[in-house]
Amino acid sequence: MSGVVVHLPQGSGGADGGEPYGDAVTLRLGPGEVARFGRGSTAIPIDLRLADPAISRLAGEIRVTDDHWQLTNHSTTHSYLVENPEGAGEYLRVPPRRVGAPIPFEFSRVVLPTRSDVSISFQVFAPDHIYLDPEATGVLWGNSTVTAYSLDETATYFLVLVALCEPRLRDQSRVAVPTTPQIVERLRGHVTCGTLTARAVSSHIDYLAEEKLRIGVPDAHEPGKSDRRNGKREEIVGLALRFGLVREEHLALLPPLSGVGGRNRLTAR
């Protein structure tokens, strides 16, 4: 794997002086690199500061290996939870003093116990999980072929990708790619993703572009780049369809279309 992304959302680092602490922090770690988290001090530098008296100065660390990441719990009293937001309540408990616990989830939320009512957690994304070529799983010798684009078809981001590609898959024409609000509406009837917000959908689209499909997206603040950023969804759909990452059989993952009216709304600009 090329690395992981560690993200501490704004205000999720605990309470400092009674107020939600901290700006958003995003770290990118390559194989062999380590990120340490905790309350920190002048003598104990950390990469993610978590402001709560129940959290150790050095609470733990994340270490990236060649094919997964590991969590070390430096606390002598508290266990940490690693949740899989994409799963059906899946989680791992990493006990005190556990060193190098391997984490199998592509998306993870690390949750630390506190004495306050402010949740302290951060997210870890492992975008380069490798899946064997299904045509080569019976090969017993040599190097197996791996996929160029590592996509988990059970993940929410893949469902968003299918919804993006749906109009062109159904019509075989250059119809407009759905907007974020249209995707929210399209997935509203889904059993597990019916409560997705526009912000969540936009985050999944960014993740697809930047991490999974590796589409170069220019900085929105650079002069003249805003129009190209507006074409990000079109680039995602174009790549996914050209390489067969999303096919007609994947449409079964989406909620059923509600009659002709639903089809017309789907393809409308």
Tab-separated table of C-alpha atoms in Angstrom:
chain	number	residue	atom	x	y	z
A	1	MET	CA	0.000	0.000	0.000
A	2	SER	CA	1.191	3.547	-0.675
A	3	GLY	CA	0.106	4.760	2.756
A	4	VAL	CA	-2.822	5.846	4.877
A	5	VAL	CA	-4.635	9.099	5.589
A	6	VAL	CA	-5.312	10.075	9.214
A	7	HIS	CA	-7.998	12.725	9.692
A	8	LEU	CA	-9.034	14.508	12.871
A	9	PRO	CA	-12.267	16.418	12.087
A	10	GLN	CA	-12.615	19.985	13.331
A	11	GLY	CA	-13.753	20.112	16.958
A	12	SER	CA	-13.257	16.358	17.468
A	13	GLY	CA	-10.088	16.637	19.537
A	14	GLY	CA	-11.837	16.983	22.886
A	15	ALA	CA	-12.604	20.037	25.007
A	16	ASP	CA	-9.955	22.608	25.908
A	17	GLY	CA	-11.192	24.992	28.594
A	18	GLY	CA	-14.765	23.755	28.103
A	19	GLU	CA	-14.812	24.507	24.375
A	20	PRO	CA	-14.472	22.044	21.471
A	21	TYR	CA	-10.779	21.880	20.677
A	22	GLY	CA	-8.826	22.107	17.511
A	23	ASP	CA	-8.887	22.672	13.804
A	24	ALA	CA	-9.102	19.775	11.386
A	25	VAL	CA	-5.821	17.884	10.937
A	26	THR	CA	-4.982	15.557	8.035
A	27	LEU	CA	-1.812	13.437	7.946
A	28	ARG	CA	-0.545	11.270	5.098
A	29	LEU	CA	1.741	8.429	6.160
A	30	GLY	CA	3.776	6.124	3.969
A	31	PRO	CA	5.059	2.613	4.802
A	32	GLY	CA	7.301	2.713	7.864
A	33	GLU	CA	6.028	6.078	9.081
A	34	VAL	CA	4.447	6.637	12.498
A	35	ALA	CA	1.947	9.171	13.870
A	36	ARG	CA	1.651	9.610	17.654
A	37	PHE	CA	-1.485	10.866	19.381
A	38	GLY	CA	-2.393	12.046	22.875
A	39	ARG	CA	-2.480	15.196	25.006
A	40	GLY	CA	1.197	15.832	24.422
A	41	SER	CA	3.576	18.177	26.251
A	42	THR	CA	6.765	20.087	25.621
A	43	ALA	CA	8.684	16.904	26.429
A	44	ILE	CA	6.333	14.570	24.521
A	45	PRO	CA	5.699	15.792	20.962
A	46	ILE	CA	2.667	14.301	19.248
A	47	ASP	CA	1.095	14.553	15.779
A	48	LEU	CA	-2.583	14.557	16.834
A	49	ARG	CA	-3.387	16.496	19.989
A	50	LEU	CA	-6.432	15.178	21.866
A	51	ALA	CA	-7.409	17.561	24.667
A	52	ASP	CA	-8.969	15.586	27.522
A	53	PRO	CA	-7.536	14.872	31.006
A	54	ALA	CA	-8.517	11.198	30.706
A	55	ILE	CA	-6.170	10.783	27.718
A	56	SER	CA	-2.487	10.082	28.305
A	57	ARG	CA	0.223	12.493	27.226
A	58	LEU	CA	1.274	9.774	24.796
A	59	ALA	CA	-1.903	7.777	24.250
A	60	GLY	CA	-0.873	5.688	21.273
A	61	GLU	CA	0.575	5.552	17.803
A	62	ILE	CA	-0.290	4.521	14.268
A	63	ARG	CA	2.319	2.680	12.255
A	64	VAL	CA	1.982	1.995	8.525
A	65	THR	CA	3.380	-1.256	7.124
A	66	ASP	CA	3.566	-2.509	3.556
A	67	ASP	CA	0.021	-3.920	3.463
A	68	HIS	CA	-1.901	-2.613	6.505
A	69	TRP	CA	-1.634	-0.274	9.486
A	70	GLN	CA	-1.178	-1.026	13.173
A	71	LEU	CA	-2.414	0.635	16.343
A	72	THR	CA	-0.407	0.701	19.578
A	73	ASN	CA	-2.193	1.582	22.837
A	74	HIS	CA	0.212	3.217	25.336
A	75	SER	CA	-2.469	3.628	27.998
A	76	THR	CA	-2.120	1.436	31.084
A	77	THR	CA	-5.824	1.619	31.964
A	78	HIS	CA	-8.024	2.330	28.914
A	79	SER	CA	-8.951	0.236	25.897
A	80	TYR	CA	-9.487	1.937	22.535
A	81	LEU	CA	-12.159	1.057	19.984
A	82	VAL	CA	-11.559	0.872	16.245
A	83	GLU	CA	-14.923	0.973	14.472
A	84	ASN	CA	-15.723	0.135	10.861
A	85	PRO	CA	-18.196	2.854	9.754
A	86	GLU	CA	-18.862	0.876	6.559
A	87	GLY	CA	-19.788	-2.326	8.412
A	88	ALA	CA	-22.739	-3.558	10.410
A	89	GLY	CA	-21.429	-2.535	13.821
A	90	GLU	CA	-18.012	-4.152	13.362
A	91	TYR	CA	-15.295	-3.000	15.746
A	92	LEU	CA	-12.030	-4.045	17.344
A	93	ARG	CA	-11.049	-3.398	20.969
A	94	VAL	CA	-7.372	-2.661	21.466
A	95	PRO	CA	-6.541	-3.339	25.154
A	96	PRO	CA	-4.112	-1.329	27.288
A	97	ARG	CA	-0.395	-1.743	26.441
A	98	ARG	CA	-1.218	-3.637	23.216
A	99	VAL	CA	1.557	-3.107	20.684
A	100	GLY	CA	1.025	-3.140	16.916
A	101	ALA	CA	-2.568	-4.403	16.705
A	102	PRO	CA	-3.238	-4.951	12.949
A	103	ILE	CA	-6.340	-3.127	11.664
A	104	PRO	CA	-8.141	-4.775	8.714
A	105	PHE	CA	-10.716	-2.078	7.884
A	106	GLU	CA	-10.402	0.208	4.853
A	107	PHE	CA	-12.249	2.932	6.770
A	108	SER	CA	-11.707	3.136	10.521
A	109	ARG	CA	-12.818	5.380	13.349
A	110	VAL	CA	-10.546	5.286	16.421
A	111	VAL	CA	-12.523	6.180	19.559
A	112	LEU	CA	-10.928	7.029	22.915
A	113	PRO	CA	-12.837	7.056	26.237
A	114	THR	CA	-13.178	10.391	28.058
A	115	ARG	CA	-14.898	11.805	31.135
A	116	SER	CA	-16.703	14.486	29.160
A	117	ASP	CA	-19.691	14.452	26.847
A	118	VAL	CA	-17.506	15.471	23.877
A	119	SER	CA	-16.633	12.485	21.739
A	120	ILE	CA	-12.955	12.121	20.911
A	121	SER	CA	-12.237	10.188	17.756
A	122	PHE	CA	-10.284	10.366	14.540
A	123	GLN	CA	-10.493	8.568	11.220
A	124	VAL	CA	-7.969	6.444	9.372
A	125	PHE	CA	-8.335	5.691	5.659
A	126	ALA	CA	-6.327	2.898	4.037
A	127	PRO	CA	-7.108	3.555	0.362
A	128	ASP	CA	-4.733	1.030	-1.165
A	129	HIS	CA	-6.104	-2.237	0.156
A	130	ILE	CA	-5.183	-4.749	-2.530
A	131	TYR	CA	-7.645	-7.253	-4.003
A	132	LEU	CA	-6.513	-10.181	-6.129
A	133	ASP	CA	-7.682	-10.462	-9.710
A	134	PRO	CA	-10.689	-12.827	-9.456
A	135	GLU	CA	-9.471	-14.592	-12.604
A	136	ALA	CA	-6.159	-15.423	-10.949
A	137	THR	CA	-7.229	-16.677	-7.526
A	138	GLY	CA	-6.511	-20.287	-8.480
A	139	VAL	CA	-2.910	-19.619	-9.472
A	140	LEU	CA	-0.553	-21.436	-7.099
A	141	TRP	CA	2.773	-20.178	-8.425
A	142	GLY	CA	4.415	-16.947	-9.478
A	143	ASN	CA	3.174	-13.461	-8.749
A	144	SER	CA	-0.589	-13.028	-8.715
A	145	THR	CA	-2.105	-10.160	-10.696
A	146	VAL	CA	-3.566	-7.377	-8.598
A	147	THR	CA	-6.124	-4.783	-9.648
A	148	ALA	CA	-4.962	-1.331	-10.743
A	149	TYR	CA	-7.889	0.319	-8.957
A	150	SER	CA	-8.584	-1.163	-5.535
A	151	LEU	CA	-12.336	-0.798	-4.986
A	152	ASP	CA	-14.455	-2.441	-2.292
A	153	GLU	CA	-17.862	-3.100	-3.843
A	154	THR	CA	-19.467	-3.303	-0.372
A	155	ALA	CA	-18.325	0.206	0.607
A	156	THR	CA	-20.495	3.310	0.576
A	157	TYR	CA	-18.114	5.126	-1.776
A	158	PHE	CA	-18.696	2.391	-4.379
A	159	LEU	CA	-22.463	2.876	-4.094
A	160	VAL	CA	-21.934	6.597	-4.712
A	161	LEU	CA	-19.794	5.696	-7.732
A	162	VAL	CA	-22.550	3.463	-9.141
A	163	ALA	CA	-25.099	6.263	-8.663
A	164	LEU	CA	-22.784	8.632	-10.549
A	165	CYS	CA	-22.476	6.184	-13.444
A	166	GLU	CA	-26.122	5.053	-13.521
A	167	PRO	CA	-27.527	7.457	-16.162
A	168	ARG	CA	-24.872	6.580	-18.721
A	169	LEU	CA	-25.115	2.870	-17.977
A	170	ARG	CA	-28.884	2.917	-18.527
A	171	ASP	CA	-29.010	5.225	-21.542
A	172	GLN	CA	-25.688	4.480	-23.260
A	173	SER	CA	-25.449	8.196	-24.042
A	174	ARG	CA	-23.610	11.289	-22.868
A	175	VAL	CA	-26.231	12.450	-20.394
A	176	ALA	CA	-25.345	14.743	-17.534
A	177	VAL	CA	-23.619	13.218	-14.510
A	178	PRO	CA	-25.863	13.437	-11.414
A	179	THR	CA	-25.283	16.309	-9.016
A	180	THR	CA	-24.651	15.740	-5.318
A	181	PRO	CA	-28.299	16.518	-4.344
A	182	GLN	CA	-29.494	14.070	-7.029
A	183	ILE	CA	-27.289	11.326	-5.597
A	184	VAL	CA	-28.634	12.017	-2.091
A	185	GLU	CA	-32.182	11.660	-3.463
A	186	ARG	CA	-31.280	8.548	-5.489
A	187	LEU	CA	-29.908	6.725	-2.425
A	188	ARG	CA	-32.678	7.824	-0.072
A	189	GLY	CA	-34.443	4.457	-0.389
A	190	HIS	CA	-31.302	2.409	0.327
A	191	VAL	CA	-31.421	0.274	3.479
A	192	THR	CA	-28.088	1.387	4.951
A	193	CYS	CA	-27.304	4.602	3.022
A	194	GLY	CA	-30.695	6.297	3.010
A	195	THR	CA	-29.548	8.931	5.524
A	196	LEU	CA	-26.474	10.092	3.604
A	197	THR	CA	-26.119	13.872	3.584
A	198	ALA	CA	-24.879	16.033	0.720
A	199	ARG	CA	-21.690	16.685	2.694
A	200	ALA	CA	-21.086	12.953	3.111
A	201	VAL	CA	-21.658	12.307	-0.598
A	202	SER	CA	-19.238	15.095	-1.505
A	203	SER	CA	-16.636	13.538	0.817
A	204	HIS	CA	-17.045	10.161	-0.888
A	205	ILE	CA	-16.653	11.797	-4.308
A	206	ASP	CA	-13.453	13.540	-3.158
A	207	TYR	CA	-12.170	10.231	-1.764
A	208	LEU	CA	-12.866	8.468	-5.058
A	209	ALA	CA	-11.101	11.170	-7.069
A	210	GLU	CA	-8.077	11.696	-4.856
A	211	GLU	CA	-7.385	8.299	-3.312
A	212	LYS	CA	-9.122	5.459	-5.164
A	213	LEU	CA	-9.008	6.563	-8.815
A	214	ARG	CA	-6.105	9.010	-8.431
A	215	ILE	CA	-7.584	11.709	-10.645
A	216	GLY	CA	-5.574	14.917	-10.555
A	217	VAL	CA	-7.848	17.562	-9.044
A	218	PRO	CA	-6.458	21.124	-9.159
A	219	ASP	CA	-6.610	23.461	-6.179
A	220	ALA	CA	-9.953	25.275	-6.147
A	221	HIS	CA	-8.170	28.450	-5.019
A	222	GLU	CA	-5.818	28.578	-8.003
A	223	PRO	CA	-6.866	31.079	-10.709
A	224	GLY	CA	-8.835	29.497	-13.541
A	225	LYS	CA	-9.115	26.108	-11.859
A	226	SER	CA	-12.727	26.222	-10.634
A	227	ASP	CA	-14.177	25.115	-13.982
A	228	ARG	CA	-11.888	22.082	-14.056
A	229	ARG	CA	-12.892	21.160	-10.516
A	230	ASN	CA	-16.519	21.199	-11.648
A	231	GLY	CA	-15.577	18.422	-14.074
A	232	LYS	CA	-14.325	16.111	-11.347
A	233	ARG	CA	-17.495	14.011	-11.327
A	234	GLU	CA	-17.337	13.663	-15.123
A	235	GLU	CA	-13.724	12.485	-14.902
A	236	ILE	CA	-14.652	9.906	-12.263
A	237	VAL	CA	-17.502	8.535	-14.374
A	238	GLY	CA	-15.432	8.523	-17.552
A	239	LEU	CA	-12.601	6.540	-15.967
A	240	ALA	CA	-14.926	4.102	-14.165
A	241	LEU	CA	-16.821	3.289	-17.374
A	242	ARG	CA	-13.786	3.136	-19.676
A	243	PHE	CA	-12.077	0.561	-17.467
A	244	GLY	CA	-15.256	-1.340	-16.561
A	245	LEU	CA	-14.978	-0.563	-12.850
A	246	VAL	CA	-18.758	-0.064	-12.800
A	247	ARG	CA	-20.921	-2.286	-15.002
A	248	GLU	CA	-24.616	-2.873	-15.567
A	249	GLU	CA	-24.770	-5.657	-12.984
A	250	HIS	CA	-23.735	-3.150	-10.323
A	251	LEU	CA	-27.000	-1.233	-10.834
A	252	ALA	CA	-28.653	-3.906	-8.683
A	253	LEU	CA	-26.904	-2.320	-5.688
A	254	LEU	CA	-29.083	0.797	-6.035
A	255	PRO	CA	-32.683	1.159	-4.812
A	256	PRO	CA	-35.263	0.382	-7.540
A	257	LEU	CA	-36.247	3.248	-9.804
A	258	SER	CA	-39.837	4.367	-9.260
A	259	GLY	CA	-41.397	4.181	-12.718
A	260	VAL	CA	-40.943	6.370	-15.781
A	261	GLY	CA	-40.989	9.560	-13.737
A	262	GLY	CA	-38.021	8.411	-11.718
A	263	ARG	CA	-36.122	7.618	-14.894
A	264	ASN	CA	-36.869	11.049	-16.328
A	265	ARG	CA	-35.670	12.760	-13.164
A	266	LEU	CA	-32.512	10.662	-13.231
A	267	THR	CA	-31.493	11.821	-16.695
A	268	ALA	CA	-32.653	15.411	-16.438
A	269	ARG	CA	-30.078	18.152	-16.323
